[in-house]
mmCIF file of C-alpha atoms in Angstrom:
data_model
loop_
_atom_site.group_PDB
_atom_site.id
_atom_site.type_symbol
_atom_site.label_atom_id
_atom_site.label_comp_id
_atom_site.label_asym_id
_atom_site.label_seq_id
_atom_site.Cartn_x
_atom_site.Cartn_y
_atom_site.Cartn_z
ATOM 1 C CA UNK A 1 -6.630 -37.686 -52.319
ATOM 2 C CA UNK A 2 -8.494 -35.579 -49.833
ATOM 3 C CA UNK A 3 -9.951 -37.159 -46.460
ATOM 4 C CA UNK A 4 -13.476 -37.289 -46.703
ATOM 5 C CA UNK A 5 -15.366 -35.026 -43.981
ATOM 6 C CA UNK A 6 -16.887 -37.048 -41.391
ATOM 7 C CA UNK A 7 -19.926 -35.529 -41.886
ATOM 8 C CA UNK A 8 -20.609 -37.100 -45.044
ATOM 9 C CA UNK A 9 -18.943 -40.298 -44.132
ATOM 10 C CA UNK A 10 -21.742 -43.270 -43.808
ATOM 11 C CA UNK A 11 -21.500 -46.922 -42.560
ATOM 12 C CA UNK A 12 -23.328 -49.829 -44.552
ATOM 13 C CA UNK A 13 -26.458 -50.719 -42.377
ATOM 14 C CA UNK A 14 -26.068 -53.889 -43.862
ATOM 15 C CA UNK A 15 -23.080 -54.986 -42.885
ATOM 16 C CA UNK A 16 -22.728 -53.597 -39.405
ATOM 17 C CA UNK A 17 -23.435 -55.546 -36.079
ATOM 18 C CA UNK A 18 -26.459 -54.922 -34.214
ATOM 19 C CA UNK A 19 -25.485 -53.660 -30.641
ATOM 20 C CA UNK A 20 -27.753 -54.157 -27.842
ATOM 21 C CA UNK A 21 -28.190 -50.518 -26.420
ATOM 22 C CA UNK A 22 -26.083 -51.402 -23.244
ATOM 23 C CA UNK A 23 -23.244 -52.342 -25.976
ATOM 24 C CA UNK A 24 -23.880 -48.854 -27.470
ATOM 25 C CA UNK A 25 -21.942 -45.639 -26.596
ATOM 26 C CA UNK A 26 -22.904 -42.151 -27.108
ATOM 27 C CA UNK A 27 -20.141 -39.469 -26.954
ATOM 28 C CA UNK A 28 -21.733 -35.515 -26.602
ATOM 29 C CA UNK A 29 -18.848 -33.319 -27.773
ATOM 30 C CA UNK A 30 -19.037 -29.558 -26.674
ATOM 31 C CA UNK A 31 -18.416 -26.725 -24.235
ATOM 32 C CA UNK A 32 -18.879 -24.699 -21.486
ATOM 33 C CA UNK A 33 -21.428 -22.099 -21.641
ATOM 34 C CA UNK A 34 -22.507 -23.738 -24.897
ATOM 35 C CA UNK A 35 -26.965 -23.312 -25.487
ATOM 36 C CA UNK A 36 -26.866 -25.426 -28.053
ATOM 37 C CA UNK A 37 -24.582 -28.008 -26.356
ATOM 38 C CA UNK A 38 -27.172 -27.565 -23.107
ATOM 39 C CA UNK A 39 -30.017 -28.269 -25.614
ATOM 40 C CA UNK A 40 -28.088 -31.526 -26.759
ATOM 41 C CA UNK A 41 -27.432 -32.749 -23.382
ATOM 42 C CA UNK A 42 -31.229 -32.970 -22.758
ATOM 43 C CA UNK A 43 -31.943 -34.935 -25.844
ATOM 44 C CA UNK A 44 -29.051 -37.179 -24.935
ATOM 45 C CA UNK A 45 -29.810 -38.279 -21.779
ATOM 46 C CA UNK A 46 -33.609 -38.507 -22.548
ATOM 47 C CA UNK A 47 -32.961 -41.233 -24.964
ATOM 48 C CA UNK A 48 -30.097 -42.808 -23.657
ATOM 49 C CA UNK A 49 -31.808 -42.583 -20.183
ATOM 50 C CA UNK A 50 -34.896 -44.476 -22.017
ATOM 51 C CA UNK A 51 -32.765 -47.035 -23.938
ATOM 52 C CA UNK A 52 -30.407 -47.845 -21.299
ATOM 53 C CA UNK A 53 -27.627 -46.301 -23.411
ATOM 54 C CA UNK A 54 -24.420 -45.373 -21.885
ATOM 55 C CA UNK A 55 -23.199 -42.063 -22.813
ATOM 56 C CA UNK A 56 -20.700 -39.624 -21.468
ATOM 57 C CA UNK A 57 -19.604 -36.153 -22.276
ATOM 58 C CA UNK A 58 -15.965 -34.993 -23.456
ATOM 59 C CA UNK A 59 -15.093 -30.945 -23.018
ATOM 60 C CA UNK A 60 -13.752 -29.597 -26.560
ATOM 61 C CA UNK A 61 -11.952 -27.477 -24.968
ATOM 62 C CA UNK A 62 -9.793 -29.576 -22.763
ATOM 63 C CA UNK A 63 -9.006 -32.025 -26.169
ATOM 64 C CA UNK A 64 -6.562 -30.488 -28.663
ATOM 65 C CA UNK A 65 -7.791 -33.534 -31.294
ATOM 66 C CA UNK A 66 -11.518 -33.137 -30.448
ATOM 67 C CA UNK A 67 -10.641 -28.964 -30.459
ATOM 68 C CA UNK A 68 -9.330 -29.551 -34.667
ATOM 69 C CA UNK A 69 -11.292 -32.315 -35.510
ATOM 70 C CA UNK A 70 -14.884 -30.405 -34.273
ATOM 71 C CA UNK A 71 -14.338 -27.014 -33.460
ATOM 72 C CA UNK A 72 -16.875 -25.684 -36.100
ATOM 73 C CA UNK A 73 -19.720 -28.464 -35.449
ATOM 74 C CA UNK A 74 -19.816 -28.202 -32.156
ATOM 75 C CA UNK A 75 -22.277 -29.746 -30.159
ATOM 76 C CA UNK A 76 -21.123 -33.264 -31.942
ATOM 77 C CA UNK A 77 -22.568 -36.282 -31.142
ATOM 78 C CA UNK A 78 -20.749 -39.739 -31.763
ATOM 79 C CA UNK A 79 -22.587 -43.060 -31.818
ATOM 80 C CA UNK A 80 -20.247 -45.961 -31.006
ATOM 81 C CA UNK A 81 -17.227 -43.621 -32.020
ATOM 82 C CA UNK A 82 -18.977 -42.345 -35.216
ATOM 83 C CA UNK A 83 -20.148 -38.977 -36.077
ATOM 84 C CA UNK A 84 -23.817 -39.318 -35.903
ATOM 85 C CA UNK A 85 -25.123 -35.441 -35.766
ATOM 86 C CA UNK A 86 -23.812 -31.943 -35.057
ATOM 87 C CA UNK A 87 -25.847 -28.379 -33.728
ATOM 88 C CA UNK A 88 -28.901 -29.684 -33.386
ATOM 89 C CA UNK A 89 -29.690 -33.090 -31.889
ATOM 90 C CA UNK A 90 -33.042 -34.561 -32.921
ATOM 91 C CA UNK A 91 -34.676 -37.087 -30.671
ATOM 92 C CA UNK A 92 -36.258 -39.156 -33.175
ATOM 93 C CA UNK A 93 -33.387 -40.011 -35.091
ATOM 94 C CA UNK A 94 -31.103 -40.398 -32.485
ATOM 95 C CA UNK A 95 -33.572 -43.369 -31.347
ATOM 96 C CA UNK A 96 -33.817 -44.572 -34.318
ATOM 97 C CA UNK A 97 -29.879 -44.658 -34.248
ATOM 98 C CA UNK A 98 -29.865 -46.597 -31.086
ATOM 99 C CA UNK A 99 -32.344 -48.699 -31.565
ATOM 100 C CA UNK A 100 -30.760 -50.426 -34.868
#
């Protein structure tokens, strides 16, 4: 059987823990030089900024995994380890992501 793409891979609301957002981790996944991955940084550390959300920011291009796992989605964003959005970040929803 084929892996399923992140992308469409979903967690049960349900059933997960709620994190306090200074348990929660964002991850911004891109490159030098990258607009788009510029543009995502500024969303990022808005929110995370206004939460109180740790988040940190991996180079793609010093990562072989991250480099074949995200090469074509690139800027990714990972919430607690989880692919949350890629390209285009949008504040709302990340928020809304953080915020349980």
């Amino acid at each position: 059987m084929a892996r399923m793409s992140p992308i469409f891979r979903r967690t049960d609301r349900r059933t997960e823990k709620k994190k306090a957002p200074r348990e929660r981790l964002v991850t911004l996944i891109g490159k030098p030089d990258c607009h788009l991955c510029e543009d995502a940084q500024v969303v990022v550390e808005k929110v995370c900024g206004e939460l109180g959300v740790s988040w940190e920011k991996r180079d793609i291009t010093r990562d072989e995994e991250l480099y074949r796992a995200y090469w074509e989605q690139i800027p990714v964003v990972l919430v607690d380890g989880a692919q949350h959005t890629f390209w285009r970040v949008d504040e709302g929803r990340l928020r809304r992501a953080l915020a349980g």
